CSV table of C-alpha atoms in Angstrom, one decimal:
chain,number,residue,atom,x,y,z
E,1,UNK,CA,-0.1,0.0,0.0
E,2,UNK,CA,1.2,3.5,-0.7
E,3,UNK,CA,0.5,5.8,1.9
E,4,UNK,CA,-1.9,8.5,1.7
E,5,UNK,CA,-3.4,6.4,-0.7
E,6,UNK,CA,-6.8,4.0,-0.6
E,7,UNK,CA,-6.5,0.9,1.1
E,8,UNK,CA,-8.7,-0.9,-0.4
E,9,UNK,CA,-7.0,-4.0,-2.3
E,10,UNK,CA,-8.8,-4.3,-5.8
E,11,UNK,CA,-8.3,-8.4,-6.6
E,12,UNK,CA,-9.1,-8.2,-10.3
E,13,UNK,CA,-5.9,-5.6,-10.6
E,14,UNK,CA,-4.3,-7.2,-8.0
E,15,UNK,CA,-3.4,-3.7,-6.4
E,16,UNK,CA,-4.4,-0.8,-3.7
E,17,UNK,CA,-6.9,1.3,-5.1
E,18,UNK,CA,-4.8,4.4,-6.0
E,19,UNK,CA,-7.9,6.8,-5.0
E,20,UNK,CA,-6.5,9.2,-2.0
E,21,UNK,CA,-8.9,9.6,0.7
E,22,UNK,CA,-10.3,12.3,2.6
E,23,UNK,CA,-8.1,13.3,5.5
E,24,UNK,CA,-8.4,10.8,8.4
E,25,UNK,CA,-10.0,8.0,6.6
E,26,UNK,CA,-8.3,5.0,4.7
E,27,UNK,CA,-10.9,4.4,2.1
E,28,UNK,CA,-11.7,6.4,-0.9
E,29,UNK,CA,-15.2,7.4,-0.9
E,30,UNK,CA,-16.7,4.7,-3.0
E,31,UNK,CA,-14.4,1.8,-1.4
E,32,UNK,CA,-15.6,3.1,2.2
E,33,UNK,CA,-19.2,2.9,1.3
E,34,UNK,CA,-18.4,-0.4,0.3
E,35,UNK,CA,-16.6,-1.4,3.6
E,36,UNK,CA,-19.5,0.2,5.3
E,37,UNK,CA,-21.8,-2.0,3.5
E,38,UNK,CA,-20.0,-5.4,3.9
E,39,UNK,CA,-20.7,-4.9,7.5
E,40,UNK,CA,-25.0,-3.9,7.1
E,41,UNK,CA,-27.9,-6.4,7.0
E,42,UNK,CA,-30.2,-6.0,3.8
E,43,UNK,CA,-33.9,-7.5,4.4
E,44,UNK,CA,-36.7,-7.8,1.8
E,45,UNK,CA,-39.0,-5.0,1.8
E,46,UNK,CA,-42.5,-5.8,3.5
E,47,UNK,CA,-44.4,-3.8,1.2
E,48,UNK,CA,-43.0,-6.1,-2.1
E,49,UNK,CA,-40.6,-8.7,-1.3
E,50,UNK,CA,-38.8,-8.6,-4.8
E,51,UNK,CA,-36.4,-5.9,-3.6
E,52,UNK,CA,-34.4,-5.6,-0.4
E,53,UNK,CA,-33.5,-2.5,2.0
E,54,UNK,CA,-31.1,-2.1,5.0
E,55,UNK,CA,-32.2,-3.1,8.3
E,56,UNK,CA,-30.9,0.2,9.4
E,57,UNK,CA,-32.7,2.2,6.9
E,58,UNK,CA,-36.1,0.2,7.0
E,59,UNK,CA,-38.2,3.1,8.5
E,60,UNK,CA,-36.3,5.5,6.1
E,61,UNK,CA,-37.4,3.2,3.3
E,62,UNK,CA,-41.2,2.3,3.7
E,63,UNK,CA,-41.8,6.1,3.0
E,64,UNK,CA,-40.8,6.3,0.1
E,65,UNK,CA,-41.2,2.8,-1.3
E,66,UNK,CA,-42.4,2.7,-4.6
E,67,UNK,CA,-44.7,-0.3,-3.5
E,68,UNK,CA,-46.4,2.1,-0.5
E,69,UNK,CA,-50.1,2.6,-0.9
E,70,UNK,CA,-50.2,6.2,-2.3
E,71,UNK,CA,-52.9,8.4,-1.4
E,72,UNK,CA,-56.0,8.2,-3.9
E,73,UNK,CA,-56.6,11.0,-6.0
E,74,UNK,CA,-59.9,13.3,-6.1
E,75,UNK,CA,-60.8,11.7,-8.9
E,76,UNK,CA,-60.6,8.1,-7.9
E,77,UNK,CA,-64.2,6.7,-7.0
E,78,UNK,CA,-63.7,2.9,-6.0
E,79,UNK,CA,-66.0,1.1,-8.9
E,80,UNK,CA,-67.8,3.4,-10.2
E,81,UNK,CA,-67.5,2.5,-13.5
E,82,UNK,CA,-67.8,-1.0,-12.8
E,83,UNK,CA,-71.1,-2.0,-13.3
E,84,UNK,CA,-72.8,-5.1,-12.3
E,85,UNK,CA,-72.3,-5.1,-8.5
E,86,UNK,CA,-73.8,-9.3,-8.0
E,87,UNK,CA,-71.5,-11.5,-9.8
E,88,UNK,CA,-73.2,-14.4,-7.4
E,89,UNK,CA,-74.9,-15.9,-11.3
E,90,UNK,CA,-71.3,-15.9,-13.0
E,91,UNK,CA,-69.7,-19.2,-13.0
E,92,UNK,CA,-67.4,-20.3,-10.9
E,93,UNK,CA,-65.1,-22.2,-13.6
E,94,UNK,CA,-66.0,-21.7,-17.4
E,95,UNK,CA,-65.8,-24.7,-19.6
E,96,UNK,CA,-63.2,-24.6,-21.9
E,97,UNK,CA,-65.4,-24.2,-25.6
E,98,UNK,CA,-63.1,-27.7,-26.8
E,99,UNK,CA,-64.8,-29.7,-24.1
E,100,UNK,CA,-68.4,-29.2,-25.5
E,101,UNK,CA,-70.3,-31.6,-27.3
E,102,UNK,CA,-70.9,-31.3,-30.9
E,103,UNK,CA,-74.7,-30.6,-29.8
E,104,UNK,CA,-73.6,-28.0,-27.5
E,105,UNK,CA,-71.8,-26.4,-29.8
E,106,UNK,CA,-74.6,-26.4,-32.4
E,107,UNK,CA,-77.0,-25.0,-30.3
E,108,UNK,CA,-74.6,-22.0,-29.1
E,109,UNK,CA,-74.2,-21.5,-32.8
E,110,UNK,CA,-77.7,-21.9,-33.3
E,111,UNK,CA,-78.4,-19.1,-30.5
E,112,UNK,CA,-75.5,-16.8,-32.0
E,113,UNK,CA,-77.5,-16.7,-35.5
E,114,UNK,CA,-81.0,-16.1,-34.2
E,115,UNK,CA,-79.8,-12.7,-31.9
E,116,UNK,CA,-77.7,-11.6,-34.7
E,117,UNK,CA,-80.9,-12.0,-36.9
E,118,UNK,CA,-81.9,-8.8,-38.7
E,119,UNK,CA,-78.6,-7.2,-37.6
E,120,UNK,CA,-76.6,-5.5,-40.1
E,121,UNK,CA,-73.9,-7.6,-41.1
E,122,UNK,CA,-72.0,-5.9,-43.4
E,123,UNK,CA,-70.7,-2.4,-41.4
E,124,UNK,CA,-70.5,1.0,-43.5
E,125,UNK,CA,-67.2,1.2,-44.7
E,126,UNK,CA,-66.0,5.0,-44.0
E,127,UNK,CA,-62.0,4.6,-44.2
E,128,UNK,CA,-61.2,8.6,-44.0
E,129,UNK,CA,-58.1,10.5,-43.6
E,130,UNK,CA,-56.8,13.9,-42.0
E,131,UNK,CA,-54.6,16.4,-43.7
E,132,UNK,CA,-52.5,16.4,-40.2
E,133,UNK,CA,-51.4,13.2,-40.6
E,134,UNK,CA,-50.2,13.6,-44.1
E,135,UNK,CA,-46.6,14.9,-44.0
E,136,UNK,CA,-45.8,12.4,-41.4
E,137,UNK,CA,-47.3,9.4,-43.9
E,138,UNK,CA,-45.6,10.7,-46.9
E,139,UNK,CA,-42.4,10.5,-44.5
E,140,UNK,CA,-40.5,7.8,-46.3
E,141,UNK,CA,-38.4,7.4,-42.7
E,142,UNK,CA,-42.1,5.8,-41.1
E,143,UNK,CA,-41.4,2.0,-41.8
E,144,UNK,CA,-44.8,-0.1,-42.2
E,145,UNK,CA,-45.7,-0.9,-38.9
E,146,UNK,CA,-45.4,3.2,-38.3
E,147,UNK,CA,-47.6,3.8,-41.2
E,148,UNK,CA,-50.0,1.8,-40.1
E,149,UNK,CA,-50.5,2.9,-37.0
E,150,UNK,CA,-50.6,6.8,-38.8
E,151,UNK,CA,-53.4,5.5,-41.6
E,152,UNK,CA,-55.6,4.4,-38.7
E,153,UNK,CA,-54.7,7.7,-36.5
E,154,UNK,CA,-55.4,9.2,-39.5
E,155,UNK,CA,-59.1,7.6,-40.2
E,156,UNK,CA,-60.2,8.2,-36.8
E,157,UNK,CA,-59.6,12.2,-37.2
E,158,UNK,CA,-61.1,12.1,-40.2
E,159,UNK,CA,-64.3,10.7,-38.7
E,160,UNK,CA,-64.1,12.9,-36.3
E,161,UNK,CA,-64.0,16.0,-38.4
E,162,UNK,CA,-67.0,14.0,-40.2
E,163,UNK,CA,-69.1,14.2,-37.2
E,164,UNK,CA,-67.9,17.8,-36.2
E,165,UNK,CA,-66.3,17.0,-32.9
E,166,UNK,CA,-63.0,18.7,-33.9
E,167,UNK,CA,-63.6,22.0,-33.0
E,168,UNK,CA,-62.8,24.7,-29.9
E,169,UNK,CA,-64.1,24.6,-26.4
E,170,UNK,CA,-63.6,21.0,-26.3
E,171,UNK,CA,-61.3,18.6,-23.6
E,172,UNK,CA,-60.8,15.8,-25.3
E,173,UNK,CA,-60.3,12.2,-23.1
E,174,UNK,CA,-58.4,9.3,-24.6
E,175,UNK,CA,-59.1,6.7,-22.5
E,176,UNK,CA,-56.3,3.6,-23.2
E,177,UNK,CA,-53.9,6.3,-23.9
E,178,UNK,CA,-50.7,4.7,-23.9
E,179,UNK,CA,-47.6,7.3,-25.2
E,180,UNK,CA,-50.5,9.7,-26.6
E,181,UNK,CA,-50.0,9.8,-29.6
E,182,UNK,CA,-53.6,9.7,-30.5
E,183,UNK,CA,-54.2,13.3,-28.4
E,184,UNK,CA,-50.9,14.5,-30.3
E,185,UNK,CA,-52.1,14.3,-33.6
E,186,UNK,CA,-55.6,16.0,-32.9
E,187,UNK,CA,-53.8,18.4,-31.5
E,188,UNK,CA,-51.6,18.9,-34.4
E,189,UNK,CA,-55.3,18.6,-36.3
E,190,UNK,CA,-56.6,21.9,-33.8
E,191,UNK,CA,-53.3,23.6,-33.5
E,192,UNK,CA,-54.9,27.1,-34.5
E,193,UNK,CA,-58.1,26.3,-32.2
E,194,UNK,CA,-58.5,28.1,-29.0
E,195,UNK,CA,-59.5,27.2,-25.7
E,196,UNK,CA,-58.7,22.6,-26.3
E,197,UNK,CA,-58.3,20.4,-23.4
E,198,UNK,CA,-56.9,17.0,-23.2
E,199,UNK,CA,-57.0,14.4,-20.6
E,200,UNK,CA,-55.1,11.6,-21.1
E,201,UNK,CA,-56.4,8.2,-18.8
E,202,UNK,CA,-53.8,5.1,-18.7
E,203,UNK,CA,-53.2,2.8,-15.6
E,204,UNK,CA,-50.0,1.9,-15.8
E,205,UNK,CA,-46.5,3.9,-16.0
E,206,UNK,CA,-45.9,4.6,-19.8
E,207,UNK,CA,-42.4,5.3,-21.0
E,208,UNK,CA,-41.6,7.4,-24.5
E,209,UNK,CA,-45.2,9.7,-24.0
E,210,UNK,CA,-45.7,12.0,-26.7
E,211,UNK,CA,-47.6,14.2,-24.9
E,212,UNK,CA,-45.1,15.9,-22.6
E,213,UNK,CA,-43.6,17.5,-26.1
E,214,UNK,CA,-45.9,19.9,-26.7
E,215,UNK,CA,-45.4,23.6,-26.7
E,216,UNK,CA,-48.2,25.4,-27.9
E,217,UNK,CA,-49.5,27.3,-24.8
E,218,UNK,CA,-53.3,27.3,-25.4
E,219,UNK,CA,-53.7,23.4,-25.5
E,220,UNK,CA,-53.5,21.6,-21.8
E,221,UNK,CA,-52.3,18.6,-21.3
E,222,UNK,CA,-53.2,16.1,-18.1
E,223,UNK,CA,-52.2,12.8,-17.5
E,224,UNK,CA,-54.0,10.4,-15.4
E,225,UNK,CA,-53.3,7.5,-13.8
E,226,UNK,CA,-55.6,5.5,-12.7
E,227,UNK,CA,-57.9,2.7,-13.7
E,228,UNK,CA,-60.7,3.2,-15.6
E,229,UNK,CA,-63.0,1.1,-14.3
E,230,UNK,CA,-62.8,4.0,-10.9
E,231,UNK,CA,-62.3,7.2,-13.1
E,232,UNK,CA,-64.9,10.0,-11.7
E,233,UNK,CA,-64.6,12.9,-14.7
E,234,UNK,CA,-66.8,15.2,-13.3
E,235,UNK,CA,-63.8,15.5,-10.5
E,236,UNK,CA,-61.1,15.9,-12.9
E,237,UNK,CA,-59.4,19.1,-11.2
E,238,UNK,CA,-59.0,20.9,-15.3
E,239,UNK,CA,-62.6,19.6,-16.1
E,240,UNK,CA,-63.9,21.1,-13.0
E,241,UNK,CA,-62.7,23.9,-13.7
E,242,UNK,CA,-63.7,25.0,-17.0
E,243,UNK,CA,-66.5,22.6,-17.6
E,244,UNK,CA,-65.7,22.1,-21.2
E,245,UNK,CA,-67.7,19.7,-23.5
E,246,UNK,CA,-66.0,16.0,-23.6
E,247,UNK,CA,-64.9,14.1,-26.5
E,248,UNK,CA,-64.1,10.9,-25.4
E,249,UNK,CA,-61.3,9.1,-27.9
E,250,UNK,CA,-59.7,5.4,-28.1
E,251,UNK,CA,-57.1,3.9,-30.5
E,252,UNK,CA,-57.9,-0.2,-29.5
E,253,UNK,CA,-59.7,0.1,-26.4
E,254,UNK,CA,-59.1,-3.6,-25.0
E,255,UNK,CA,-62.4,-5.7,-24.1
E,256,UNK,CA,-64.1,-4.6,-20.6
E,257,UNK,CA,-61.9,-0.7,-20.7
E,258,UNK,CA,-64.1,0.1,-23.9
E,259,UNK,CA,-67.2,-0.6,-21.7
E,260,UNK,CA,-65.8,0.7,-18.4
E,261,UNK,CA,-64.9,4.2,-20.8
E,262,UNK,CA,-68.8,4.2,-22.5
E,263,UNK,CA,-70.3,3.7,-18.9
E,264,UNK,CA,-67.2,6.5,-17.2
E,265,UNK,CA,-68.6,8.5,-20.1
E,266,UNK,CA,-72.4,8.3,-20.3
E,267,UNK,CA,-73.2,7.3,-16.5
E,268,UNK,CA,-70.8,8.0,-13.9
E,269,UNK,CA,-70.1,11.3,-15.3
E,270,UNK,CA,-73.0,12.5,-15.2
E,271,UNK,CA,-74.2,10.3,-11.7
E,272,UNK,CA,-71.0,12.6,-10.3
E,273,UNK,CA,-72.0,16.1,-11.4
E,274,UNK,CA,-75.7,16.0,-10.1
E,275,UNK,CA,-74.0,14.2,-6.7
E,276,UNK,CA,-76.6,11.3,-6.8
E,277,UNK,CA,-77.9,7.9,-8.5
E,278,UNK,CA,-80.6,8.5,-10.2
E,279,UNK,CA,-82.7,6.0,-12.6
E,280,UNK,CA,-81.4,5.2,-15.5
E,281,UNK,CA,-83.1,5.8,-19.1
E,282,UNK,CA,-86.3,4.2,-19.7
E,283,UNK,CA,-85.4,0.4,-21.6
E,284,UNK,CA,-86.6,0.3,-25.2
E,285,UNK,CA,-87.1,-2.9,-27.1
E,286,UNK,CA,-84.8,-3.5,-29.6
E,287,UNK,CA,-87.2,-3.1,-32.8
E,288,UNK,CA,-88.4,-0.1,-30.9
E,289,UNK,CA,-87.6,3.0,-33.6
E,290,UNK,CA,-89.1,5.5,-31.7
E,291,UNK,CA,-87.2,9.0,-30.9
E,292,UNK,CA,-85.8,8.9,-27.7
E,293,UNK,CA,-86.9,12.4,-27.4
E,294,UNK,CA,-90.3,12.3,-28.2
E,295,UNK,CA,-91.4,12.4,-24.5
E,296,UNK,CA,-90.7,15.7,-23.1
E,297,UNK,CA,-89.6,14.1,-19.7
E,298,UNK,CA,-87.3,11.7,-21.2
E,299,UNK,CA,-85.9,14.8,-23.6
E,300,UNK,CA,-85.4,16.7,-20.6
E,301,UNK,CA,-83.7,13.8,-18.8
E,302,UNK,CA,-81.3,12.6,-21.7
E,303,UNK,CA,-80.6,16.3,-22.4
E,304,UNK,CA,-78.8,16.6,-18.6
E,305,UNK,CA,-77.0,12.7,-19.7
E,306,UNK,CA,-75.9,14.4,-22.9
E,307,UNK,CA,-75.2,18.0,-22.1
E,308,UNK,CA,-71.2,17.4,-21.3
E,309,UNK,CA,-70.2,14.5,-23.7
E,310,UNK,CA,-70.1,16.0,-27.2
E,311,UNK,CA,-69.5,12.5,-28.8
E,312,UNK,CA,-67.1,9.4,-28.7
E,313,UNK,CA,-64.9,7.7,-31.1
E,314,UNK,CA,-63.3,4.4,-29.8
E,315,UNK,CA,-61.5,2.0,-32.1
E,316,UNK,CA,-62.3,-1.4,-30.4
E,317,UNK,CA,-60.2,-3.9,-30.1
E,318,UNK,CA,-59.9,-7.8,-27.7
E,319,UNK,CA,-63.3,-8.7,-27.6
E,320,UNK,CA,-62.2,-12.0,-26.1
E,321,UNK,CA,-61.0,-10.1,-23.0
E,322,UNK,CA,-64.8,-8.4,-22.3
E,323,UNK,CA,-66.4,-9.2,-19.0
E,324,UNK,CA,-69.8,-9.9,-18.6
E,325,UNK,CA,-69.6,-7.8,-15.0
E,326,UNK,CA,-68.4,-4.8,-17.2
E,327,UNK,CA,-70.2,-5.1,-20.3
E,328,UNK,CA,-72.9,-2.2,-21.0
E,329,UNK,CA,-75.1,-4.3,-23.2
E,330,UNK,CA,-76.6,-6.6,-20.4
E,331,UNK,CA,-79.8,-5.7,-21.4
E,332,UNK,CA,-79.5,-6.3,-24.9
E,333,UNK,CA,-78.4,-9.4,-24.2
E,334,UNK,CA,-81.3,-10.6,-22.0
E,335,UNK,CA,-83.9,-9.1,-24.3
E,336,UNK,CA,-82.6,-11.6,-27.4
E,337,UNK,CA,-82.5,-14.5,-25.0
E,338,UNK,CA,-79.2,-14.7,-23.8
E,339,UNK,CA,-77.6,-13.9,-20.5
E,340,UNK,CA,-73.7,-14.9,-19.0
E,341,UNK,CA,-73.5,-18.8,-19.6
E,342,UNK,CA,-73.8,-17.8,-23.4
E,343,UNK,CA,-71.9,-14.2,-23.6
E,344,UNK,CA,-68.8,-16.3,-21.5
E,345,UNK,CA,-68.8,-18.3,-24.7
E,346,UNK,CA,-69.2,-15.8,-27.1
E,347,UNK,CA,-66.3,-13.9,-26.4
E,348,UNK,CA,-64.0,-16.2,-26.4
E,349,UNK,CA,-65.3,-17.1,-29.6
E,350,UNK,CA,-64.9,-13.7,-30.9
E,351,UNK,CA,-61.2,-14.8,-30.9
E,352,UNK,CA,-61.6,-17.0,-33.9
E,353,UNK,CA,-63.0,-14.2,-36.4
E,354,UNK,CA,-59.0,-12.8,-36.8
E,355,UNK,CA,-57.1,-16.0,-36.1
E,356,UNK,CA,-59.1,-19.2,-36.9
E,357,UNK,CA,-56.8,-22.2,-36.7
E,358,UNK,CA,-53.5,-20.3,-38.2
E,359,UNK,CA,-50.9,-19.6,-35.5
E,360,UNK,CA,-49.3,-17.4,-38.3
E,361,UNK,CA,-52.3,-15.2,-38.4
E,362,UNK,CA,-52.4,-14.7,-34.7
E,363,UNK,CA,-49.3,-13.4,-34.6
E,364,UNK,CA,-49.8,-11.3,-37.8
E,365,UNK,CA,-53.2,-9.5,-35.6
E,366,UNK,CA,-50.8,-9.4,-32.5
E,367,UNK,CA,-48.1,-7.2,-34.6
E,368,UNK,CA,-50.4,-5.2,-36.1
E,369,UNK,CA,-52.1,-4.8,-32.8
E,370,UNK,CA,-49.6,-3.1,-30.4
E,371,UNK,CA,-48.3,0.0,-30.8
E,372,UNK,CA,-44.7,-0.1,-31.4
E,373,UNK,CA,-44.6,-2.7,-28.6
E,374,UNK,CA,-40.8,-2.2,-27.5
E,375,UNK,CA,-41.2,1.4,-26.6
E,376,UNK,CA,-45.0,0.9,-25.9
E,377,UNK,CA,-47.5,-0.2,-23.1
E,378,UNK,CA,-50.1,-0.7,-24.9
E,379,UNK,CA,-51.8,-4.4,-24.2
E,380,UNK,CA,-53.4,-6.1,-27.4
E,381,UNK,CA,-51.7,-9.5,-28.0
E,382,UNK,CA,-53.6,-12.4,-28.4
E,383,UNK,CA,-54.3,-13.8,-24.9
E,384,UNK,CA,-56.7,-16.6,-25.7
E,385,UNK,CA,-55.3,-20.1,-25.5
E,386,UNK,CA,-54.9,-22.1,-28.3
E,387,UNK,CA,-57.7,-24.6,-27.1
E,388,UNK,CA,-60.1,-20.9,-27.6
E,389,UNK,CA,-58.7,-20.3,-30.9
E,390,UNK,CA,-59.4,-23.0,-32.6
E,391,UNK,CA,-57.9,-26.1,-31.8
E,392,UNK,CA,-57.7,-29.6,-33.5
E,393,UNK,CA,-59.7,-30.7,-31.2
E,394,UNK,CA,-62.6,-28.5,-33.5
E,395,UNK,CA,-61.4,-30.4,-36.7
E,396,UNK,CA,-64.0,-31.9,-38.5
E,397,UNK,CA,-67.0,-29.8,-36.8
E,398,UNK,CA,-66.4,-26.5,-38.0
E,399,UNK,CA,-63.8,-25.0,-40.7
E,400,UNK,CA,-61.9,-22.5,-40.7
E,401,UNK,CA,-63.8,-20.3,-42.5
E,402,UNK,CA,-67.1,-21.3,-40.4
E,403,UNK,CA,-64.9,-20.3,-37.0
E,404,UNK,CA,-64.4,-16.8,-38.8
E,405,UNK,CA,-68.1,-16.3,-39.5
E,406,UNK,CA,-69.1,-17.2,-36.2
E,407,UNK,CA,-66.2,-15.6,-34.6
E,408,UNK,CA,-67.2,-12.3,-37.0
E,409,UNK,CA,-70.8,-12.7,-35.5
E,410,UNK,CA,-70.1,-12.6,-31.7
E,411,UNK,CA,-67.9,-9.5,-32.1
E,412,UNK,CA,-71.2,-8.1,-34.1
E,413,UNK,CA,-73.7,-9.3,-31.3
E,414,UNK,CA,-71.1,-7.8,-28.6
E,415,UNK,CA,-70.9,-4.1,-30.6
E,416,UNK,CA,-74.4,-3.9,-30.8
E,417,UNK,CA,-75.1,-4.5,-26.9
E,418,UNK,CA,-73.1,-1.3,-26.7
E,419,UNK,CA,-74.7,0.9,-29.5
E,420,UNK,CA,-78.3,-0.1,-27.9
E,421,UNK,CA,-76.8,0.9,-24.5
E,422,UNK,CA,-75.9,4.4,-26.3
E,423,UNK,CA,-79.2,4.6,-28.2
E,424,UNK,CA,-81.3,4.2,-25.2
E,425,UNK,CA,-79.3,7.0,-23.6
E,426,UNK,CA,-80.4,9.7,-26.2
E,427,UNK,CA,-77.1,8.8,-28.7
E,428,UNK,CA,-77.1,8.7,-32.5
E,429,UNK,CA,-74.2,5.7,-32.2
E,430,UNK,CA,-72.8,3.9,-35.6
E,431,UNK,CA,-70.4,0.9,-35.8
E,432,UNK,CA,-68.1,1.5,-39.1
E,433,UNK,CA,-64.8,-0.2,-40.6
E,434,UNK,CA,-62.5,2.7,-40.2
E,435,UNK,CA,-59.3,1.0,-42.3
E,436,UNK,CA,-58.9,-2.0,-44.2
E,437,UNK,CA,-58.3,-5.4,-42.7
E,438,UNK,CA,-54.9,-5.4,-44.2
E,439,UNK,CA,-53.9,-2.5,-42.2
E,440,UNK,CA,-55.6,-3.8,-38.8
E,441,UNK,CA,-58.0,-7.2,-38.0
E,442,UNK,CA,-59.5,-4.8,-35.5
E,443,UNK,CA,-61.0,-2.6,-37.8
E,444,UNK,CA,-63.8,-1.5,-36.1
E,445,UNK,CA,-64.7,2.2,-35.1
E,446,UNK,CA,-67.5,2.9,-32.5
E,447,UNK,CA,-69.2,6.9,-32.7
E,448,UNK,CA,-71.5,8.5,-30.8
E,449,UNK,CA,-72.8,11.5,-30.5
E,450,UNK,CA,-75.8,13.0,-28.8
E,451,UNK,CA,-79.4,13.2,-30.4
E,452,UNK,CA,-79.3,16.7,-32.6
E,453,UNK,CA,-81.6,18.3,-30.0
E,454,UNK,CA,-79.4,17.4,-27.4
E,455,UNK,CA,-75.6,18.2,-28.9
E,456,UNK,CA,-74.2,20.4,-26.7
E,457,UNK,CA,-73.0,24.2,-27.4
E,458,UNK,CA,-69.0,24.6,-27.6
E,459,UNK,CA,-67.6,26.6,-24.7
E,460,UNK,CA,-65.2,29.5,-26.4
């Protein structure tokens, strides 16, 4: 050891450290800390045993540990958008589709075709674009995956413009925002528009967010890390302050998240606003085409429902992740003689529409539905099992094409329940293909605006 130098022997280099320690100390700053740490005991964190902490620093660590229970934000209301409270009727264990006999499967298919009889099987194709994305769409630096997502975003914006939802005095709430790209393009489209807010809802922490890069001073971006199930929009400070009409948007909002978002917009938003639980709008039969606004009292009630929501535009996704507990179309299912047992089968069978028996197709849908998965937290992977997606056990009962047709009917039925739900609450709702299947296998867009007499005036 050289006098005046660190007394730590570096085993790898077979010599003593050459650093000069502080006066009165034997070791330099780095090696002195190591010597201290060698004498200290580490224990698993009681809040999360996946990481450890020095025993003598435990109390200090507990106050700042990321796993500690954090205070709930003001807009957190437990299960406000959850839907069905009594889940006693839901079977404890679902029977795999592959375990059904041929007769049981055929009976299910008969029920499905009877329920979808009379529904519009071929949706209107409304593939649009928007000037805001033209430069990006023409940029050769964007690869094929980025190009596909840009085409979808452009069509979503085009459909929003067609519904007159791109304008001043709006608050755009993006559900399942991920990196916030959809809000980004809406902001670009509204670059010369004043009095615009953006609220981005995402339950997961997200890397590579784009909402923090906006430089426009007249656009307000706020990100809420909360599950949609517990979100009360009216208690969000930025919304509470200005009370701008809301436009709910989402790109590939997985399964039950769509139902939670719809309930958040058209039920709990009003409930929070009124401060009390009111009875829902009267139910209409499936074939009832009577306008909701025909009755004066109903019109006034529905006007209260819709006055804060200017529109809804959501690209649907992952019907196999739907849940009867949260599903908004339960009344519709019951009106056509179906219940949660059939729903549980249909939501799993819906995966047949985009995978059949071919694993390559499943992989393709996985790649197409997740936006830049290496950099994004959005979850659109096909998580259904091989059994549910059409395994060899169904060979000889249904062909690949038959499974695809049945899967499409299941998706249509689930989506129609959502349309009925919105119509019963005074909205003019529709489904359309907003992009080609070659761009995305999940290519259905749900749109809804209040009935003409109920459209809120923009706040300027």
